[in-house]
Structures are given as structure tokens and as C-alpha cells.
CSV table of C-alpha atoms and ligand atoms in Angstrom, one decimal:
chain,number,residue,atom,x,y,z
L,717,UNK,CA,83.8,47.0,79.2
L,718,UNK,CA,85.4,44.4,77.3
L,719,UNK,CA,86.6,41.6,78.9
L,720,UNK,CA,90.4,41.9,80.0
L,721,UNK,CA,92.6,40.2,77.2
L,722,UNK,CA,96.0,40.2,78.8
L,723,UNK,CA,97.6,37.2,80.2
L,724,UNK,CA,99.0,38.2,84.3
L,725,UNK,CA,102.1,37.0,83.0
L,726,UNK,CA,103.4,40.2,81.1
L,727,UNK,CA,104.9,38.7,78.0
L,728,UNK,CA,108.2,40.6,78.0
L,729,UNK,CA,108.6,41.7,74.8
L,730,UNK,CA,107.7,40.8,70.9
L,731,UNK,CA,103.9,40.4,68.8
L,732,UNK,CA,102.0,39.6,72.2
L,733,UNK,CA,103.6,41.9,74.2
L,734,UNK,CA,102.9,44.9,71.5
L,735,UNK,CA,99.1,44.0,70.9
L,736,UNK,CA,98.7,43.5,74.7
L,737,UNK,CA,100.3,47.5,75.3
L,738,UNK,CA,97.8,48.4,72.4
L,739,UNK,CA,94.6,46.5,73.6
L,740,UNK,CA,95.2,48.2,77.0
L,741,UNK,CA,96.0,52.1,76.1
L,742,UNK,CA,93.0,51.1,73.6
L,743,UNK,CA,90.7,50.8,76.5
L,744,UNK,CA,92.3,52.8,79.2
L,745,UNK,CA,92.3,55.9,76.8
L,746,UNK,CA,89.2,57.7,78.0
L,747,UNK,CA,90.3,57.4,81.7
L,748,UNK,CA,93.5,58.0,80.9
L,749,UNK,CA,94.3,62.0,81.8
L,750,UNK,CA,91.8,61.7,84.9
L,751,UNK,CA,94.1,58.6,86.6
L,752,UNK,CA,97.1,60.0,85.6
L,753,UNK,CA,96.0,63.0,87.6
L,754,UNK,CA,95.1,61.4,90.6
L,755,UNK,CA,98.5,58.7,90.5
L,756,UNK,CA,100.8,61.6,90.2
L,757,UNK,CA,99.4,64.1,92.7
L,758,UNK,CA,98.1,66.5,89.9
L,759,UNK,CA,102.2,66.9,89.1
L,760,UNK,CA,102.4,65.4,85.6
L,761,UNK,CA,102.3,68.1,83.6
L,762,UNK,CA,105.0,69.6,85.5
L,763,UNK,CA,108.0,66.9,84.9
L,764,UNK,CA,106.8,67.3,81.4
L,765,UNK,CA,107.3,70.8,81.7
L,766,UNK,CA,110.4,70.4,83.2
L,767,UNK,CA,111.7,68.1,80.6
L,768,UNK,CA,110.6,70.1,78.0
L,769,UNK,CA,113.2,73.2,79.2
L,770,UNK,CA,115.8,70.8,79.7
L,771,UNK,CA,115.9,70.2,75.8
L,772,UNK,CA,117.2,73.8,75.3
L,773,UNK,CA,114.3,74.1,71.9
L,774,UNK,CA,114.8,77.4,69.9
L,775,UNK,CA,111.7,78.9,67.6
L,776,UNK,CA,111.8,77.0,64.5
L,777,UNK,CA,112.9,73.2,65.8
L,778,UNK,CA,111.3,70.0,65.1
L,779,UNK,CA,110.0,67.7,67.8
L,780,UNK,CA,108.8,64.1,67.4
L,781,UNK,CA,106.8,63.1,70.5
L,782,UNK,CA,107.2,58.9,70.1
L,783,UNK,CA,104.3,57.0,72.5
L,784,UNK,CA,102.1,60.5,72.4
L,785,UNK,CA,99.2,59.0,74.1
L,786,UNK,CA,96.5,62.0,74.9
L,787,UNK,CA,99.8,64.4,73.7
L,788,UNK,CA,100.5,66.3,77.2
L,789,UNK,CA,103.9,65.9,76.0
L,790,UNK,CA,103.2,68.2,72.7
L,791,UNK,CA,101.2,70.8,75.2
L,792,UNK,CA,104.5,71.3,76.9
L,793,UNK,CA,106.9,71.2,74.2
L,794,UNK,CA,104.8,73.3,71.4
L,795,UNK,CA,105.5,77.0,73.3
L,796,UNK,CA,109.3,76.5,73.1
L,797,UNK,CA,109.4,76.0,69.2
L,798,UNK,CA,107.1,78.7,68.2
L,799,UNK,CA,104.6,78.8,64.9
L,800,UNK,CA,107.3,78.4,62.6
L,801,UNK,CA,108.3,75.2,64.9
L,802,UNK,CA,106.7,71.6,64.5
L,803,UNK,CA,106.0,69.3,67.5
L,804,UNK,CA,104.6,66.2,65.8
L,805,UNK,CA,103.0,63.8,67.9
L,806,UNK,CA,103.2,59.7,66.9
L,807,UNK,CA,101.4,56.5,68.8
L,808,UNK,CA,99.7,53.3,67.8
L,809,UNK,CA,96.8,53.0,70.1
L,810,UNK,CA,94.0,55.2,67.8
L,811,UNK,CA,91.8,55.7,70.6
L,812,UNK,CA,95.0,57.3,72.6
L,813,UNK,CA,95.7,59.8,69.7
L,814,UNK,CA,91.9,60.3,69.5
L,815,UNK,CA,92.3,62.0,73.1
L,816,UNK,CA,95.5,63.9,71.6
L,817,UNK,CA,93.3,65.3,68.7
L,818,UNK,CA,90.4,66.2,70.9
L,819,UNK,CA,93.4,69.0,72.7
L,820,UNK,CA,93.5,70.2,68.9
L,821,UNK,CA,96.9,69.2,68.7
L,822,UNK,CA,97.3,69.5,64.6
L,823,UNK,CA,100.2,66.8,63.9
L,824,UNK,CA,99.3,63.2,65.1
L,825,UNK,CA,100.3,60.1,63.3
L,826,UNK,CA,99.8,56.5,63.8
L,827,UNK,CA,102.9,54.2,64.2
L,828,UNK,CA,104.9,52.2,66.1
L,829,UNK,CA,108.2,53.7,68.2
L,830,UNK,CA,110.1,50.6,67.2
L,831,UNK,CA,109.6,51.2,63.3
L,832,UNK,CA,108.7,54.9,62.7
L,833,UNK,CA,107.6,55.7,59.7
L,834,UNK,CA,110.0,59.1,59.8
L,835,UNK,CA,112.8,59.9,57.9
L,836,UNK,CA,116.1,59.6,59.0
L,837,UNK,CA,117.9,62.6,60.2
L,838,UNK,CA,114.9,64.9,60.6
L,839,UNK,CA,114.1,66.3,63.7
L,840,UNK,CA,116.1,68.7,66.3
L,841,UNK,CA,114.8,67.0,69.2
L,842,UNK,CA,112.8,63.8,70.3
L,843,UNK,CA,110.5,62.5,73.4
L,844,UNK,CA,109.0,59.7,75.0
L,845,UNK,CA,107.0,60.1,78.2
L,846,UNK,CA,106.1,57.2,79.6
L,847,UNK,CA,106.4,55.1,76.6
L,848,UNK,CA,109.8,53.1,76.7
L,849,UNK,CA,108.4,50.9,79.8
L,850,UNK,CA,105.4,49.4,77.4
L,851,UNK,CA,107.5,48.9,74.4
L,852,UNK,CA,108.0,45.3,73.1
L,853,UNK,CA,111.7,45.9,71.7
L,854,UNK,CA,113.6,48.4,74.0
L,855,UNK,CA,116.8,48.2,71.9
L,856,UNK,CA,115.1,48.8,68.6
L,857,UNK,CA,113.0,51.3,69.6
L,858,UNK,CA,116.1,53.0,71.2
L,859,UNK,CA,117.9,52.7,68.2
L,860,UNK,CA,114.9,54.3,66.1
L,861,UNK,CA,114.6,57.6,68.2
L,862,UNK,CA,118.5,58.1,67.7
L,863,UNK,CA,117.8,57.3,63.8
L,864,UNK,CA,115.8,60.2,63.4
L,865,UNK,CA,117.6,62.5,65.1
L,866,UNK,CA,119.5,65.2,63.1
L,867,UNK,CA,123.4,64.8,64.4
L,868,UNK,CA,123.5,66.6,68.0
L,869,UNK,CA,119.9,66.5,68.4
L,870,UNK,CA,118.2,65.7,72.2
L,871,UNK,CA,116.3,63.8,73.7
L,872,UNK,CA,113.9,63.7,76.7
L,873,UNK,CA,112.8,60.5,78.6
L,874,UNK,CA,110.3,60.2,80.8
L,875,UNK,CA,109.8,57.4,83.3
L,876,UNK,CA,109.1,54.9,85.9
L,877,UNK,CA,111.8,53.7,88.0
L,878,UNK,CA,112.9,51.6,90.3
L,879,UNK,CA,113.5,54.7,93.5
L,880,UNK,CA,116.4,54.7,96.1
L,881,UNK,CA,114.6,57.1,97.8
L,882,UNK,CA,114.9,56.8,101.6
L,883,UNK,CA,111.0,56.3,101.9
L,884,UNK,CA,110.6,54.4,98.8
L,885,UNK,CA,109.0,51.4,100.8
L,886,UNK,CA,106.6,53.4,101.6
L,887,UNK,CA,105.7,55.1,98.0
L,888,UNK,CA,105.7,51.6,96.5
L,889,UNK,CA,103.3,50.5,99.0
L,890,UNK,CA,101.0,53.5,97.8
L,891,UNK,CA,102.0,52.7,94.7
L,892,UNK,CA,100.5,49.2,94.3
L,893,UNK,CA,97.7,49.8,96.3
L,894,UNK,CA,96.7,52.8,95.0
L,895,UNK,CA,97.0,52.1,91.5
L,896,UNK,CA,94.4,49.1,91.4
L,897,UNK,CA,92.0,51.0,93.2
L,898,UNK,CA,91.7,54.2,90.6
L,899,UNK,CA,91.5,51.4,88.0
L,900,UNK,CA,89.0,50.0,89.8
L,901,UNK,CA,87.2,53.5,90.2
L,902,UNK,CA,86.7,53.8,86.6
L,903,UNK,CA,86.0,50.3,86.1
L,904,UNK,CA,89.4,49.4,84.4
L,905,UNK,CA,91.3,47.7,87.6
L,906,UNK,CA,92.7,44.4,85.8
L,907,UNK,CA,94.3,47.0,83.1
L,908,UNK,CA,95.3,49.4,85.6
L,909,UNK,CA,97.3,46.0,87.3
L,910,UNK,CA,99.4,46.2,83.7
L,911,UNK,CA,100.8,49.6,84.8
L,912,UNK,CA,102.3,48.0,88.3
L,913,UNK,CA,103.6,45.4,86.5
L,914,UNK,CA,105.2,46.9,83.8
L,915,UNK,CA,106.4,49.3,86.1
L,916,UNK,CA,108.0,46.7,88.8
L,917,UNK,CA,109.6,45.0,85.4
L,918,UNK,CA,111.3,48.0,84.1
L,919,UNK,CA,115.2,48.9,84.2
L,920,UNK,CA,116.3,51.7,86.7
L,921,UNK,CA,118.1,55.1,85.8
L,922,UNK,CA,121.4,53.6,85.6
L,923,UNK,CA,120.8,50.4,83.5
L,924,UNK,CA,118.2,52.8,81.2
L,925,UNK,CA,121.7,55.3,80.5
L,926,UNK,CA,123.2,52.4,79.9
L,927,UNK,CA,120.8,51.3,76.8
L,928,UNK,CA,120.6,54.9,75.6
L,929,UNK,CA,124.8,55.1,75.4
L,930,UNK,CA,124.8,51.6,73.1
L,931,UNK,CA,122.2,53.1,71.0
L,932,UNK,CA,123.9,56.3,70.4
L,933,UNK,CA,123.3,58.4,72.5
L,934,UNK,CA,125.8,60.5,74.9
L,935,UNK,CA,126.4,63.5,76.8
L,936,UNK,CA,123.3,61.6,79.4
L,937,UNK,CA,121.7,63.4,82.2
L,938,UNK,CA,119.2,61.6,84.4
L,939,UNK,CA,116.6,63.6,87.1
L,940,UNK,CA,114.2,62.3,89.3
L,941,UNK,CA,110.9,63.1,90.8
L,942,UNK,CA,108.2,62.3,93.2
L,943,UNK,CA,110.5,60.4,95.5
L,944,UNK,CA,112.7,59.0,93.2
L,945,UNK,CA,109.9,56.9,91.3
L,946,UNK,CA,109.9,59.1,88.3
L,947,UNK,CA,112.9,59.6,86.0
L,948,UNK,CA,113.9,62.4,83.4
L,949,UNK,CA,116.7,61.1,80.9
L,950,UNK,CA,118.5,63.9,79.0
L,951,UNK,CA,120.5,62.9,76.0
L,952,UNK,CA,122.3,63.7,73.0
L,953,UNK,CA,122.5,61.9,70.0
L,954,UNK,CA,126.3,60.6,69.9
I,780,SAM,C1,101.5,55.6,79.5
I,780,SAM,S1,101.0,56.2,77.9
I,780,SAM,C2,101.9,57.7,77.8
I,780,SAM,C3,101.3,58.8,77.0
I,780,SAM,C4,102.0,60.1,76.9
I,780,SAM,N1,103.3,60.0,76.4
I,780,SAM,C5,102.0,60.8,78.2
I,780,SAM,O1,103.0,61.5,78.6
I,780,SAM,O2,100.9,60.8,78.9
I,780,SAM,C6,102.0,55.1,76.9
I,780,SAM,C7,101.6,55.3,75.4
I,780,SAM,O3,102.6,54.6,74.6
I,780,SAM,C8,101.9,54.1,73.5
I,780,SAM,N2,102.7,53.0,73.0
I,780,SAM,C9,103.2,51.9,73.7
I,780,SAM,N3,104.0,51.1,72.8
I,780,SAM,C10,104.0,51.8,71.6
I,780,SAM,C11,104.7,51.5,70.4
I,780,SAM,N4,105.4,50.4,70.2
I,780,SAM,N5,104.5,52.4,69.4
I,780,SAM,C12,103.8,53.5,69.6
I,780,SAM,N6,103.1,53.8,70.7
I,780,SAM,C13,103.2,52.9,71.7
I,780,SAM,C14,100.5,53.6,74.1
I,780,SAM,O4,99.6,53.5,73.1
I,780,SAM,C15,100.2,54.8,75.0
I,780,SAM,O5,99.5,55.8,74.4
């Protein structure tokens, strides 16, 4: 294993901050879909699910999944839009889309969510899973996912998030000392110690609709799962 790169201060945002995300996904990528099961209870795939119905796809729309990772997003989303549909998946850590490619998902591209190399205007509906949290420039990446949006097109956030849950002392305990530990069970726990970070650092539901209604969007829904720790954004593009 390489040794870890990142500094324990998580830069917040900018150059370091981006090659720090990509150095980590880079070597967290073949461990990736096993501690993802394990830190959400095997439920994942279902708030992906679910997020996937909220966006109301019909057969024939066009879905860009920004921060794609091993694409479990693009399993979800490719039954609603049908063969003569495209779900196009887009990160910029290789070995993540590597993962992505090995689920034969046909449509992967390598960029960045804060300058995606995607025309303007081009796609029904857009998602992030996971992604906004690790992103050096919030605003601009925001800002990006409404640019390619055709007028009235959705989108689906997926999340970390600060929880007002009744027993979220207790699932945040779990939380940071559960998530170390996987790390450390597939040898990864330093990089597995960016996830609680970058979690503790992120914005809550409320502050997050707040970003998305300056960027463009409206009409914004927000769910949440597993205790309140999760959070589905819903939104449309203003
Ligand atoms: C936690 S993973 C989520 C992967 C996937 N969306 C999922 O639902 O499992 C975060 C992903 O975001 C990608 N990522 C982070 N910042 C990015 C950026 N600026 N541009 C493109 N991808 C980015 C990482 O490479 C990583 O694959």
C-alpha cells in the first residue's frame, strides 16, 4: 500500500484538496463496494434506488451520474430510461471508473464535476451520490450540474449529513469508530479516517437546499435515511 499522502488537516477546498479526493478514491477503489456494504448495513443500494424513482425518468431520458465512482448509481437509474435511454456515468479517479466498467456499465467518462466536459443543456436528469462532500469547489460544481441540465430537468443528491435524529449520539459514535476499523480491515484505515472527516466537515440538509436554490435550482425536496445521517436532495433546475 502506498504510503498515505494526505495531510490530517483536510484542505478545505482548491488544487490540494482535489488531488487529495483523487489520491484517496485512487487507492480505496478496490475496497470500495465491500466497505460501503458493511458502513451502510447492506442498504446502499436501496437509497440509490429510492432516489432514482424520485426523479420521475421516462424511457428515452438522459442521465449524467457526476462522481460515478464503481457506478451503483447507473445500476439504479439505467431500468427507468429504457434502451433507447442513456445513463452516462463521469468521475476523475480512473481506478474508481475502472470498478464501474468491470459492472459492464457502457458509458464512463473521465472528468471533473466542477468542469464537465458536457454540453450545456443536454440531459433530462442529473446525480451525484456521495460526491458533493469530496468536491474542492461546492459552488462551482453546483453551478455545473444545473448548466447541463435541459430547462426543468432533476436532480438527485445523495449524502452525508449532519442527523437530528433522536439517537444520533449514538450513530455517530458507531460512526467514527466503526469507520476506521473497516479501513483498517482492508488495510486502508488512514484513508478510511478522510471519510469521517469529510463527513463531520460537510453542510447539513438545510444549508445544502440552500446552495442548490443560489445555483439554480428550485422546487427542492430533501429525505433522510439510516437515522438521519443520510440525505436525498430532490431538485429542479430553476
Ligand atoms: C464516495 S465515492 C461515491 C461513488 C458513487 N457515486 C457511489 O454512489 O458509490 C465519491 C466519488 O467522487 C469522485 N470525485 C470526487 N471529487 C470529484 C470531482 N471533482 N470530479 C469527479 N469525480 C470526483 C471520487 O473519485 C469518487 O469516485
Amino acid at each position: 500500500m502506498a504510503a498515505p499522502v494526505h495531510d490530517p488537516q483536510l484542505p478545505p477546498s482548491g488544487p490540494e484538496r482535489a488531488a487529495l479526493v483523487q489520491e484517496v478514491f485512487g487507492r480505496v477503489a478496490p475496497s470500495y463496494d465491500k466497505v460501503n456494504h458493511w458502513m451502510s448495513l447492506g442498504q446502499h443500494q436501496k437509497w440509490r434506488t429510492k432516489a432514482a424513482a424520485e426523479l420521475q425518468l421516462k424511457p428515452g431520458d438522459r442521465v449524467l451520474d457526476v462522481c460515478c465512482g464503481t457506478g451503483d448509481f447507473l445500476a439504479a437509474l439505467e431500468p427507468h430510461v429504457g434502451p433507447s435511454g442513456q445513463v452516462v456515468g463521469i468521475d476523475f479517479a480512473p481506478a474508481m471508473l475502472d470498478g464501474a466498467a468491470a459492472k459492464g456499465h457502457p458509458r464512463l467518462s473521465l472528468g471533473d464535476a466542477t468542469r464537465l466536459p458536457i454540453q450545456t443543456a443536454s440531459f433530462d436528469a442529473v446525480t451525484i451520490g456521495w460526491g458533493l462532500r469530496n468536491v474542492a469547489d461546492l459552488d462551482g460544481a453546483l453551478r455545473e450540474l444545473a448548466r447541463i441540465l435541459k430547462p426543468g430537468g432533476r436532480l438527485a443528491c445523495l449524502d452525508m449529513t449532519p442527523s437530528r435524529h433522536p439517537l444520533r449520539q449514538i450513530s455517530d459514535r458507531v460512526f467514527h469508530w466503526l469507520t476506521p476499523r473497516l479501513g483498517r480491515r482492508v488495510g486502508m484505515e488512514q484513508d478510511y479516517q478522510y471519510l469521517v472527516k469529510s463527513t463531520d466537515a460537510f453542510l447539513d440538509a438545510a444549508s445544502l437546499s440552500a446552495r442548490l436554490r443560489a445555483a439554480g435550482f428550485d422546487q427542492i425536496r430533501v429525505r433522510t435515511f439510516m437515522f438521519g445521517h443520510i440525505a436525498l436532495h430532490i431538485a429542479q433546475k430553476s
